[in-house]
């Protein structure tokens, strides 16, 4: 888990970014909170589009890509990572104040990320186990998505985000139109691609029916079940999903684990995993979940 | 048209070659991965010879047959729907050029298709799509262009799955010779695969075009008894079907069921995943999605399959009309079995059973229809 040192936007550093006479391009800033940098790397992975992006957008702040820093405000901010420290809370408000449109990118920023597993644990306990000097550590006991702290204009799901969706959101922003980001299930993309349904044809569990589309049904296209990295779809019925996973042979503990990955903190997945643990506790006669 | 012949299994390659020679793209059943799908057929070896399927609510498995049947399975995972009605297509492209804006329509210039081995249920579904998409004052130009000149080699079913219920819908297992709406011939050629006493096909000619093709490869003339033999294969298949829908009452049952408690029950099981509509050979709903490149110089309008199970499907200003899943399931089954009749004068379901087999949780349209019927009767008796 990365507790990131805080960064302040710095004044213009002419040494790295040649000044343009009148730059009418909107300014873009890319911010990082608790995360693995994978979503930022997805931006750099847009190899074919990167030149076109740079032609149309002034990349003003993007430490992963360039040391050049241009002062805000920024027309567009992309925010990666979740809020895990008191300093994060302060910084995200500052970023919001400096940003026109704010888009969160990835499971950490939109649901709290894998680090939201701490939400089910005692932070003080593992702090004292992991760190030699826990007193130097300033951390929150919950990992929360950006939208729990400030208004977010748009959320891009995924661990990591899908680069086609990323380019789509930038193109939509530049042209003042609605991005084409569906919130229905992965099954739609799966069927649109002509895939054969993995759980129906092989009995392999798949979270596609409760997961939001956006990845192009990546895992089912390779004969694997979806593991939910895009978080819950807009109409996720996790009760029915849980029953189905059970029928396909998964134990309650296994199902808790598949709901608690990158989007463990997404309300629908969190509630589903909690319900399973509550049921296990009840059937164990109020004892520990087995 | 009384032109009945016998085709030896070895003659299938010659039939396929005759279609290719006439410029058709031949499309039929083929094994891909864990299922039989609809794909391009270049030779008889592309067909699922010796492969069968087992289909149940929410489960599909391939199995090895103990014979060499070419069509010894029920229906492929997807019907021929995407052949004429692709999941996504560009409707038009726009380009900005120094102050000008040009629009190009994207017209499909696909090769004419020969459907090889299309099942009775799926053939009826194509007729339904024709009625909905082509034979109305405002037709779908792309669909019409793709459908233009289709040659049809139908196959009567001998091996229904447990999920099939075409017999109760009146759509199979043996295809009707004519389209009941248009009166036109339903197929150019009809094959029935007979396994005993020896493996061969009864070939029935449906059109002049079909006769011209059939004359291009080796067959032997046969008479009424061969046709009787073919009919017996389909009759046995019909007798093995266990699911069904009462088509006499279902229209009114659904009309009376708008507030049925059954909707809550089914919504508790339904994942709102859309699979049932996307595998259904008659569902035709699409949405329009616009995209542009980063510079805004190129724009495209796409038409993409949609489903009444998605929340966005009924979204209008302010929110979705069908916010909860029970309203979506009600829309789906009511459209298939009731309001489709008001809209198009026919049923919207052909009994292929795909929505049952490919529903990840095995929700069964026949079971829901029966339950709604029982509840409507009980409610009627009580009032
Ligand atoms: S493989 Fe998974 S995502 Fe694809 S249709 Fe089946 S359940 Fe849905
Ligand atoms: S509603 Fe179901 S059984 Fe009827 S045609 Fe559609 S997929 Fe087939
Ligand atoms: S059942 Fe739903 S998806 Fe299918 S045609 Fe009707 S409204 Fe469209
Ligand atoms: S009925 Fe089955 S296939 Fe259809 S949306 Fe519900 S769960 Fe998915």
XYZ file of C-alpha atoms and ligand atoms in Angstrom:
705
model
C 0.000 0.000 0.000
C 1.463 3.329 -1.006
C 1.111 6.202 1.385
C 2.189 8.835 -1.051
C 4.206 11.893 -0.062
C 2.158 14.973 -0.786
C 2.854 17.051 -3.838
C 2.115 20.695 -4.393
C 1.560 22.174 -7.797
C 4.665 24.246 -8.473
C 5.058 27.435 -10.515
C 5.941 27.198 -14.176
C 9.298 25.611 -14.841
C 10.363 27.002 -18.212
C 13.355 24.691 -18.470
C 11.267 21.670 -19.402
C 8.297 22.958 -21.286
C 9.069 25.471 -24.014
C 6.721 28.436 -23.581
C 4.147 28.773 -26.345
C 3.104 32.265 -27.401
C -0.644 31.861 -26.879
C -1.628 28.394 -25.819
C -5.344 27.885 -26.254
C -5.207 24.217 -25.389
C -6.962 23.302 -22.151
C -4.602 22.455 -19.324
C -4.575 18.895 -17.990
C -3.251 17.778 -14.630
C -2.843 14.165 -13.513
C -2.867 13.595 -9.746
C -1.953 10.622 -7.677
C -3.175 9.385 -4.314
C -2.859 5.907 -2.784
C -2.454 3.724 -5.858
C 0.011 1.702 -7.896
C 0.424 4.164 -10.828
C -1.067 1.604 -13.216
C -3.835 3.924 -14.360
C -1.376 6.740 -15.048
C 0.653 4.245 -17.051
C -2.491 3.512 -19.057
C -2.342 7.129 -20.218
C 1.231 6.630 -21.389
C 0.136 3.371 -22.989
C -2.117 5.285 -25.373
C 0.857 5.271 -27.738
C -1.077 5.812 -30.935
C -3.141 8.626 -29.503
C -0.524 10.260 -27.287
C 0.685 12.719 -29.916
C -2.856 13.716 -30.754
C -3.604 14.102 -27.055
C -0.580 16.351 -26.605
C -1.573 18.412 -29.641
C -4.991 19.104 -28.218
C -4.336 19.205 -24.501
C -1.592 21.013 -22.638
C -0.227 18.399 -20.262
C 0.529 20.835 -17.483
C 1.092 18.539 -14.520
C 1.864 14.843 -14.854
C 4.822 13.794 -12.706
C 4.713 10.214 -14.002
C 5.489 11.532 -17.505
C 7.306 14.829 -17.180
C 8.950 16.978 -14.556
C 7.563 20.130 -16.145
C 4.966 21.742 -13.965
C 2.584 24.450 -15.001
C 0.606 26.360 -12.449
C -3.146 25.827 -12.159
C -6.009 26.233 -12.462
C -6.525 23.257 -14.753
C -9.413 22.777 -17.118
C -9.225 19.010 -16.609
C -7.851 16.948 -13.750
C -7.476 13.179 -13.817
C -7.201 11.760 -10.331
C -5.773 8.340 -9.560
C -5.744 6.704 -6.142
C -7.797 6.635 -2.974
C -7.813 8.831 0.109
C -5.935 7.179 2.975
C -4.247 9.986 4.958
C -5.337 13.257 6.552
C -2.959 15.005 4.134
C -4.786 13.362 1.185
C -8.029 14.870 2.430
C -6.513 18.349 2.457
C -4.858 17.917 -0.938
C -7.944 16.607 -2.778
C -9.908 19.692 -1.727
C -7.095 21.882 -3.040
C -7.097 19.990 -6.345
C -10.855 20.240 -6.649
C -10.635 24.000 -6.151
C -8.072 24.266 -8.950
C -9.878 22.007 -11.439
C -12.610 22.719 -13.931
C -13.615 19.142 -14.705
C -12.443 16.422 -12.362
C -12.376 12.813 -13.543
C -11.372 9.974 -11.235
C -9.563 7.091 -12.884
C -9.402 3.511 -11.685
C -10.709 1.287 -8.920
C -8.669 3.069 -6.204
C -10.090 6.476 -7.037
C -13.636 5.261 -7.665
C -14.015 2.613 -4.925
C -11.030 2.818 -2.577
C -8.945 0.145 -4.304
C -7.484 -3.040 -2.894
C -6.261 -0.954 0.040
C -9.901 -0.616 1.122
C -9.429 -4.075 2.658
C -8.248 -2.086 5.642
C -11.882 -1.065 6.061
C -12.472 -4.523 7.536
C -9.352 -4.533 9.697
C -7.949 -2.747 12.697
C -5.446 -0.236 11.346
C -3.767 0.305 14.719
C -3.099 -3.379 15.004
C -1.334 -3.847 11.676
C 0.377 -0.491 11.947
C 2.197 -1.739 15.025
C 3.025 -5.056 13.374
C 4.315 -3.653 10.075
C 6.158 -0.485 11.050
C 9.109 -0.189 13.414
C 8.015 3.307 14.424
C 4.259 3.411 14.020
C 4.188 6.774 15.761
C 5.650 8.373 12.588
C 2.747 7.139 10.523
C -0.221 9.352 9.877
C -2.987 7.365 8.269
C -6.763 7.073 8.205
C -8.457 3.862 9.245
C -10.471 3.744 5.996
C -9.495 3.926 2.326
C -12.166 5.915 0.544
C -12.914 6.932 -3.032
C -12.378 10.519 -4.176
C -16.121 11.073 -4.520
C -16.526 10.591 -0.747
C -14.614 13.850 -0.280
C -15.227 16.151 -3.242
C -17.588 16.426 -6.203
C -16.476 14.290 -9.115
C -17.623 15.027 -12.658
C -16.883 11.643 -14.119
C -15.658 8.249 -12.974
C -13.640 5.818 -15.058
C -13.677 2.337 -13.596
C -11.199 -0.503 -13.834
C -7.984 -1.890 -12.446
C -6.404 -0.474 -14.472
C -8.643 1.797 -16.548
C -9.253 0.819 -20.154
C -7.242 2.982 -22.511
C -10.041 3.196 -25.078
C -12.323 4.593 -22.381
C -9.623 7.012 -21.318
C -9.205 8.394 -24.836
C -12.988 8.514 -25.166
C -13.330 10.630 -22.026
C -10.620 13.022 -23.267
C -12.209 13.258 -26.720
C -15.613 13.908 -25.161
C -14.153 16.585 -22.875
C -12.382 18.328 -25.756
C -15.482 18.334 -27.915
C -17.989 19.184 -25.224
C -19.982 15.998 -25.671
C -21.131 13.156 -23.480
C -18.597 10.342 -23.154
C -19.675 6.931 -24.377
C -19.196 5.077 -21.105
C -21.940 2.500 -20.524
C -22.807 1.413 -16.991
C -24.492 -1.883 -17.893
C -23.003 -5.337 -17.257
C -19.896 -6.947 -18.759
C -22.283 -9.508 -20.295
C -23.389 -6.906 -22.840
C -19.853 -6.439 -24.137
C -19.287 -10.174 -23.953
C -22.289 -10.920 -26.165
C -21.563 -8.001 -28.501
C -18.168 -9.554 -29.133
C -19.762 -12.915 -29.894
C -18.181 -14.717 -26.948
C -19.617 -17.946 -25.662
C -20.700 -17.465 -22.042
C -18.027 -18.974 -19.780
C -20.129 -20.026 -16.738
C -22.960 -21.446 -18.860
C -20.674 -23.400 -21.200
C -18.004 -24.517 -18.717
C -19.296 -23.951 -15.184
C -16.472 -21.502 -14.423
C -17.715 -18.760 -12.075
C -17.941 -15.294 -13.657
C -18.714 -11.946 -12.015
C -19.667 -10.400 -15.376
C -23.402 -10.143 -14.604
C -22.802 -7.844 -11.622
C -19.805 -5.986 -13.060
C -19.815 -2.813 -15.118
C -18.748 -3.019 -18.748
C -15.757 -1.122 -20.076
C -12.963 -3.665 -20.420
C -14.365 -5.159 -23.618
C -15.086 -8.391 -21.702
C -11.359 -9.045 -21.538
C -11.304 -12.097 -19.255
C -14.303 -13.955 -20.729
C -12.767 -13.396 -24.184
C -9.935 -15.645 -23.000
C -12.260 -18.213 -21.478
C -11.841 -16.935 -17.937
C -14.488 -15.695 -15.571
C -14.694 -11.940 -14.963
C -13.275 -11.011 -11.564
C -15.048 -7.724 -11.218
C -12.263 -5.178 -11.628
C -14.661 -2.591 -13.063
C -16.847 -2.657 -9.968
C -20.631 -3.065 -9.767
C -22.865 -2.387 -12.787
C -25.762 0.030 -12.319
C -28.257 -2.753 -11.515
C -26.070 -5.320 -9.762
C -28.105 -8.072 -8.078
C -25.400 -9.497 -5.836
C -27.833 -11.742 -3.917
C -28.653 -13.635 -7.090
C -24.977 -13.631 -8.077
C -23.950 -15.069 -4.714
C -26.494 -17.888 -5.045
C -25.208 -18.647 -8.521
C -21.560 -18.690 -7.425
C -22.538 -21.062 -4.628
C -24.281 -23.308 -7.112
C -21.119 -23.360 -9.223
C -19.303 -24.766 -6.217
C -17.727 -21.775 -4.505
C -17.684 -21.647 -0.702
C -18.897 -18.611 1.210
C -15.335 -17.689 2.124
C -14.274 -17.867 -1.538
C -17.149 -15.653 -2.576
C -16.267 -13.093 0.100
C -12.794 -13.034 -1.412
C -13.982 -12.393 -4.988
C -16.174 -9.490 -3.866
C -13.269 -8.097 -1.851
C -10.648 -7.322 -4.438
C -10.021 -4.012 -6.223
C -13.566 -2.843 -5.629
C -13.988 -4.244 -2.119
C -15.151 -0.814 -0.971
C -17.805 -0.353 -3.681
C -21.061 -0.294 -1.683
C -22.766 -3.181 -3.567
C -19.750 -5.486 -3.348
C -19.051 -4.523 0.271
C -22.665 -5.246 1.220
C -22.544 -8.600 -0.581
C -19.388 -9.699 1.218
C -20.737 -8.459 4.554
C -23.967 -10.386 4.031
C -22.007 -13.582 3.422
C -19.978 -13.093 6.572
C -23.091 -12.312 8.573
C -24.753 -15.469 7.254
C -21.683 -17.532 8.100
C -21.579 -16.031 11.586
C -25.271 -16.726 12.109
C -24.986 -20.341 10.976
C -21.974 -20.807 13.243
C -24.284 -19.877 16.087
C -23.056 -16.323 16.384
C -19.422 -17.390 16.523
C -16.555 -16.378 14.248
C -17.149 -16.584 10.490
C -15.702 -19.868 9.264
C -43.089 -28.212 -54.988
C -42.782 -31.983 -55.026
C -39.111 -32.453 -55.641
C -37.676 -34.851 -53.087
C -34.211 -36.350 -53.288
C -31.669 -38.274 -51.246
C -28.270 -36.731 -50.578
C -25.497 -38.978 -49.328
C -23.457 -37.493 -46.441
C -20.401 -37.478 -48.715
C -22.335 -35.123 -51.003
C -22.434 -32.254 -48.488
C -19.112 -30.907 -49.770
C -20.528 -30.697 -53.272
C -23.553 -28.803 -51.936
C -21.288 -26.329 -50.141
C -19.093 -25.980 -53.227
C -22.171 -25.303 -55.378
C -23.096 -22.439 -53.066
C -19.590 -20.995 -53.148
C -19.499 -21.250 -56.926
C -22.620 -19.121 -57.054
C -20.875 -16.413 -55.083
C -22.444 -16.985 -51.683
C -20.767 -16.592 -48.327
C -21.823 -19.825 -46.620
C -22.766 -19.451 -42.966
C -23.685 -22.308 -40.656
C -23.041 -24.136 -37.404
C -19.454 -24.789 -36.373
C -17.648 -25.661 -33.140
C -15.712 -22.818 -31.565
C -14.264 -23.378 -28.124
C -16.912 -24.725 -25.794
C -19.965 -24.345 -28.002
C -21.467 -24.656 -31.443
C -21.695 -21.158 -32.903
C -22.753 -19.687 -36.238
C -19.752 -19.085 -38.478
C -18.300 -19.335 -41.973
C -18.445 -22.763 -43.563
C -15.864 -23.604 -46.232
C -16.323 -27.377 -46.307
C -18.368 -30.097 -44.612
C -15.462 -30.593 -42.209
C -16.313 -27.183 -40.679
C -19.674 -28.558 -39.539
C -19.974 -30.055 -36.016
C -19.876 -33.653 -37.224
C -20.256 -36.137 -34.391
C -20.821 -33.362 -31.855
C -23.969 -32.977 -29.818
C -25.085 -30.578 -27.129
C -26.770 -30.849 -23.757
C -28.761 -27.798 -22.777
C -30.517 -27.088 -19.510
C -31.618 -23.941 -17.743
C -28.356 -22.047 -17.221
C -26.079 -24.780 -18.563
C -24.780 -25.787 -21.972
C -22.257 -28.538 -22.686
C -20.858 -30.056 -25.833
C -20.748 -33.814 -25.981
C -19.322 -36.377 -28.334
C -22.029 -38.335 -30.146
C -21.727 -42.019 -30.849
C -22.483 -41.421 -34.530
C -21.310 -39.133 -37.338
C -24.345 -36.873 -37.530
C -23.600 -33.432 -38.974
C -26.608 -31.748 -37.390
C -27.022 -33.836 -34.246
C -27.402 -30.918 -31.857
C -30.187 -28.441 -31.075
C -29.477 -24.762 -31.741
C -26.122 -22.920 -31.832
C -25.151 -20.548 -29.013
C -26.032 -17.565 -31.168
C -28.536 -17.627 -34.019
C -27.910 -16.130 -37.462
C -29.049 -12.766 -36.052
C -25.619 -11.076 -36.193
C -25.202 -12.056 -39.851
C -27.902 -9.622 -40.969
C -28.130 -7.455 -37.878
C -24.617 -7.001 -36.476
C -24.059 -6.227 -32.818
C -22.454 -2.913 -33.702
C -22.252 -1.000 -36.945
C -21.366 2.467 -38.134
C -24.422 4.248 -39.488
C -22.574 7.284 -40.818
C -19.261 9.089 -40.544
C -18.785 12.841 -40.515
C -15.623 14.735 -41.330
C -14.682 18.348 -40.726
C -12.514 19.784 -43.459
C -11.458 23.446 -43.373
C -14.827 24.801 -42.471
C -16.800 22.128 -44.328
C -18.579 19.142 -42.924
C -19.078 16.035 -45.015
C -21.207 13.056 -44.145
C -20.649 9.568 -45.525
C -23.283 6.919 -45.113
C -21.911 3.524 -44.421
C -23.717 1.109 -46.721
C -22.964 -2.587 -46.295
C -21.668 -4.148 -49.503
C -21.496 -7.656 -48.106
C -21.584 -10.774 -50.228
C -24.976 -12.483 -50.425
C -25.304 -15.113 -47.721
C -26.255 -18.771 -47.946
C -27.574 -20.017 -44.613
C -26.599 -23.650 -44.293
C -28.303 -25.726 -41.641
C -30.515 -22.997 -40.240
C -33.022 -24.430 -37.765
C -36.733 -24.027 -38.004
C -36.897 -21.747 -34.958
C -34.139 -19.525 -36.308
C -35.658 -19.471 -39.774
C -38.907 -18.242 -38.271
C -36.894 -15.646 -36.337
C -35.417 -14.359 -39.610
C -38.947 -14.043 -40.966
C -39.890 -12.068 -37.860
C -36.900 -9.775 -38.342
C -37.916 -9.317 -41.967
C -41.384 -8.245 -40.843
C -40.021 -5.885 -38.196
C -36.976 -4.448 -39.944
C -37.685 -4.717 -43.645
C -41.382 -4.998 -44.479
C -42.533 -1.738 -42.943
C -42.792 1.746 -44.433
C -39.521 2.804 -42.822
C -37.210 -0.091 -43.301
C -33.717 -0.648 -42.019
C -31.584 -0.105 -45.120
C -28.554 -1.926 -43.754
C -30.588 -4.962 -42.798
C -32.293 -5.032 -46.183
C -28.939 -4.781 -47.966
C -27.505 -7.679 -45.971
C -30.595 -9.853 -46.358
C -30.770 -9.237 -50.086
C -30.495 -12.471 -52.082
C -30.077 -14.824 -49.119
C -30.136 -18.495 -50.093
C -31.552 -20.778 -47.419
C -30.683 -24.404 -46.770
C -32.802 -25.219 -43.709
C -32.353 -28.289 -41.545
C -35.298 -29.921 -39.803
C -34.500 -30.731 -36.198
C -34.065 -34.277 -35.048
C -32.371 -33.587 -31.756
C -34.090 -30.947 -29.600
C -32.538 -29.852 -26.308
C -34.489 -29.932 -23.051
C -34.751 -26.144 -23.390
C -36.483 -26.244 -26.802
C -40.204 -25.549 -27.120
C -40.719 -24.724 -30.795
C -43.464 -27.340 -31.091
C -45.694 -25.427 -28.674
C -44.959 -22.161 -30.493
C -45.818 -23.697 -33.870
C -42.397 -22.818 -35.261
C -40.783 -26.236 -35.587
C -39.104 -28.695 -35.449
C -39.938 -28.986 -39.166
C -40.067 -25.599 -40.871
C -43.289 -24.574 -42.568
C -42.800 -24.470 -46.336
C -44.061 -20.906 -46.593
C -43.717 -17.731 -44.560
C -47.140 -17.261 -42.995
C -46.981 -13.456 -43.306
C -45.794 -13.116 -46.896
C -46.809 -16.464 -48.385
C -43.330 -16.744 -49.878
C -41.318 -19.966 -49.759
C -39.535 -20.263 -46.420
C -36.452 -22.051 -47.741
C -34.725 -22.916 -50.986
C -33.688 -26.354 -49.778
C -34.649 -28.372 -46.726
C -32.458 -31.120 -45.337
C -33.525 -33.769 -42.840
C -30.721 -35.912 -41.505
C -31.702 -39.553 -41.193
C -29.375 -41.799 -39.176
C -30.999 -45.221 -39.621
C -31.001 -47.642 -41.308
C -28.194 -45.744 -43.031
C -26.887 -42.172 -42.699
C -28.303 -39.885 -45.410
C -30.211 -36.673 -45.979
C -33.707 -36.258 -47.316
C -33.507 -33.140 -49.459
C -36.683 -31.253 -50.276
C -36.595 -28.508 -52.892
C -38.494 -25.341 -51.992
C -37.822 -22.972 -54.902
C -36.682 -22.886 -58.528
C -33.429 -21.369 -57.304
C -33.104 -24.302 -54.952
C -33.697 -26.748 -57.790
C -30.973 -25.104 -59.870
C -28.500 -25.556 -56.988
C -29.675 -29.110 -56.239
C -29.114 -30.045 -59.869
C -25.464 -29.074 -59.496
C -24.531 -31.996 -57.243
C -25.265 -35.712 -57.060
C -28.570 -36.748 -55.541
C -30.995 -39.551 -56.194
C -34.673 -38.932 -56.802
C -37.020 -40.089 -54.099
C -40.723 -40.055 -53.505
C -43.332 -39.401 -50.853
C -42.003 -42.164 -48.622
C -38.719 -40.255 -48.211
C -40.680 -37.160 -47.225
C -42.709 -39.252 -44.778
C -39.464 -40.481 -43.303
C -38.284 -36.876 -42.880
C -41.555 -35.855 -41.260
C -41.250 -38.791 -38.851
C -37.835 -37.515 -37.714
C -39.318 -34.122 -36.848
C -42.430 -35.617 -35.281
C -40.263 -37.704 -32.965
C -38.285 -34.559 -32.111
C -41.500 -32.670 -31.312
C -42.672 -35.527 -29.098
C -39.482 -35.299 -27.052
C -40.027 -31.630 -26.156
C -41.144 -31.140 -22.579
C -41.369 -27.354 -22.278
C -44.092 -25.236 -23.782
C -46.160 -22.079 -23.649
C -49.916 -21.914 -24.038
C -50.077 -19.545 -26.993
C -53.877 -19.329 -26.837
C -53.974 -17.710 -23.436
C -50.586 -16.058 -22.931
C -51.501 -12.765 -24.622
C -54.321 -12.092 -22.190
C -52.525 -13.605 -19.205
C -49.755 -11.022 -19.548
C -52.266 -8.240 -20.110
C -53.865 -9.174 -16.802
C -50.545 -9.568 -14.992
C -49.255 -5.993 -14.897
C -49.342 -5.965 -11.100
C -48.621 -9.655 -10.528
C -46.599 -10.514 -7.395
C -44.587 -12.826 -9.635
C -42.497 -9.861 -10.856
C -40.913 -9.417 -7.427
C -40.148 -13.112 -7.319
C -38.420 -13.196 -10.696
C -36.615 -9.893 -10.038
C -35.047 -11.403 -6.929
C -33.463 -14.055 -9.172
C -32.687 -11.941 -12.253
C -29.200 -10.469 -12.612
C -30.306 -7.795 -15.122
C -27.376 -9.035 -17.169
C -29.135 -8.786 -20.598
C -27.982 -12.202 -21.819
C -31.501 -13.429 -22.590
C -32.198 -10.562 -24.995
C -28.785 -10.673 -26.654
C -29.074 -14.390 -27.463
C -32.706 -14.066 -28.536
C -32.960 -14.354 -32.323
C -35.905 -11.964 -32.496
C -34.861 -9.140 -30.141
C -34.083 -6.142 -32.282
C -33.493 -3.234 -29.915
C -30.510 -0.969 -30.480
C -29.118 2.250 -29.135
C -27.266 5.030 -30.908
C -23.826 6.055 -29.707
C -21.887 9.001 -31.090
C -18.130 9.267 -30.934
C -15.498 11.684 -32.182
C -11.742 11.735 -32.297
C -9.697 13.986 -30.010
C -9.409 16.862 -32.474
C -13.105 16.732 -33.285
C -12.365 16.343 -37.015
C -13.978 12.929 -37.362
C -17.265 11.813 -35.861
C -19.099 8.503 -36.112
C -22.579 7.376 -35.278
C -22.756 3.766 -34.150
C -25.772 1.574 -33.782
C -25.281 -1.002 -31.024
C -27.514 -3.797 -29.716
C -29.330 -2.761 -26.579
C -31.535 -4.596 -24.133
C -34.614 -3.732 -22.121
C -32.759 -5.270 -19.146
C -30.300 -2.364 -18.993
C -31.162 0.672 -16.918
C -30.058 3.077 -19.653
C -32.548 1.480 -22.082
C -35.477 3.401 -20.631
C -33.538 6.494 -19.621
C -35.237 9.737 -20.446
C -34.637 13.179 -19.004
C -34.727 12.810 -15.239
C -34.157 9.082 -14.925
C -35.012 5.613 -16.204
C -38.643 4.637 -16.688
C -37.841 1.092 -15.618
C -35.619 1.689 -12.650
C -36.213 -1.667 -10.995
C -35.516 -5.049 -12.477
C -39.064 -6.300 -12.037
C -40.263 -3.664 -14.509
C -37.577 -4.802 -16.946
C -38.431 -8.478 -16.739
C -42.098 -7.599 -17.162
C -41.281 -5.521 -20.241
C -39.260 -8.345 -21.736
C -41.685 -11.244 -21.324
C -44.695 -9.048 -22.074
C -43.120 -7.848 -25.292
C -42.072 -11.327 -26.411
C -45.385 -13.010 -25.735
C -48.088 -10.356 -25.675
C -47.504 -6.817 -26.915
C -45.482 -8.146 -29.885
C -48.767 -9.665 -31.041
C -50.472 -6.270 -30.860
C -47.534 -4.613 -32.558
C -46.767 -7.045 -35.371
C -49.621 -9.569 -35.429
C -47.382 -12.467 -34.414
C -45.550 -13.858 -31.424
C -42.102 -12.492 -30.649
C -40.814 -15.834 -29.379
C -39.951 -18.807 -31.566
C -39.267 -21.252 -28.739
C -35.544 -21.678 -29.379
C -34.873 -21.870 -25.630
C -31.670 -19.795 -25.775
C -32.879 -17.370 -23.129
C -33.307 -20.379 -20.812
C -29.996 -22.106 -21.504
C -27.873 -18.944 -21.671
C -29.380 -17.191 -18.660
C -26.572 -17.539 -16.104
C -29.149 -18.235 -13.384
C -31.448 -20.338 -15.542
C -34.599 -18.215 -15.469
C -37.088 -20.029 -17.683
C -39.546 -18.092 -19.854
C -41.885 -21.111 -20.034
C -41.912 -21.501 -16.263
C -42.512 -17.775 -15.705
C -45.303 -17.776 -18.302
C -46.924 -20.790 -16.624
C -46.624 -19.259 -13.156
C -48.137 -15.992 -14.365
C -50.953 -17.992 -15.943
C -51.673 -19.861 -12.715
C -51.602 -16.665 -10.688
C -53.844 -14.819 -13.149
C -56.342 -17.704 -13.030
C -56.273 -17.762 -9.231
C -56.710 -13.984 -9.075
C -59.544 -14.195 -11.619
C -61.286 -16.913 -9.597
C -60.924 -14.923 -6.381
C -62.446 -11.727 -7.766
S -18.950 -15.018 -19.685
Fe -19.425 -13.783 -17.878
S -19.490 -11.696 -18.689
Fe -19.673 -13.055 -20.448
S -21.906 -13.295 -20.754
Fe -21.215 -14.993 -19.462
S -21.586 -14.295 -17.360
Fe -21.597 -12.486 -18.684
S -37.691 -15.433 -26.001
Fe -36.222 -17.075 -25.545
S -37.112 -18.948 -26.423
Fe -38.193 -17.187 -27.285
S -37.125 -16.754 -29.220
Fe -36.186 -15.448 -27.645
S -34.451 -16.621 -26.863
Fe -35.761 -18.053 -27.998
S -37.873 -7.958 -25.440
Fe -36.742 -6.099 -24.917
S -34.830 -6.119 -26.127
Fe -36.252 -7.667 -26.982
S -37.297 -6.573 -28.653
Fe -38.576 -6.377 -26.816
S -37.967 -4.476 -25.837
Fe -36.370 -5.029 -27.304
S -33.518 -13.329 -17.149
Fe -31.508 -14.298 -16.932
S -30.374 -13.731 -18.786
Fe -32.132 -12.342 -18.607
S -31.334 -10.544 -17.551
Fe -32.221 -11.897 -15.992
S -30.510 -13.162 -15.280
Fe -29.858 -12.205 -17.198
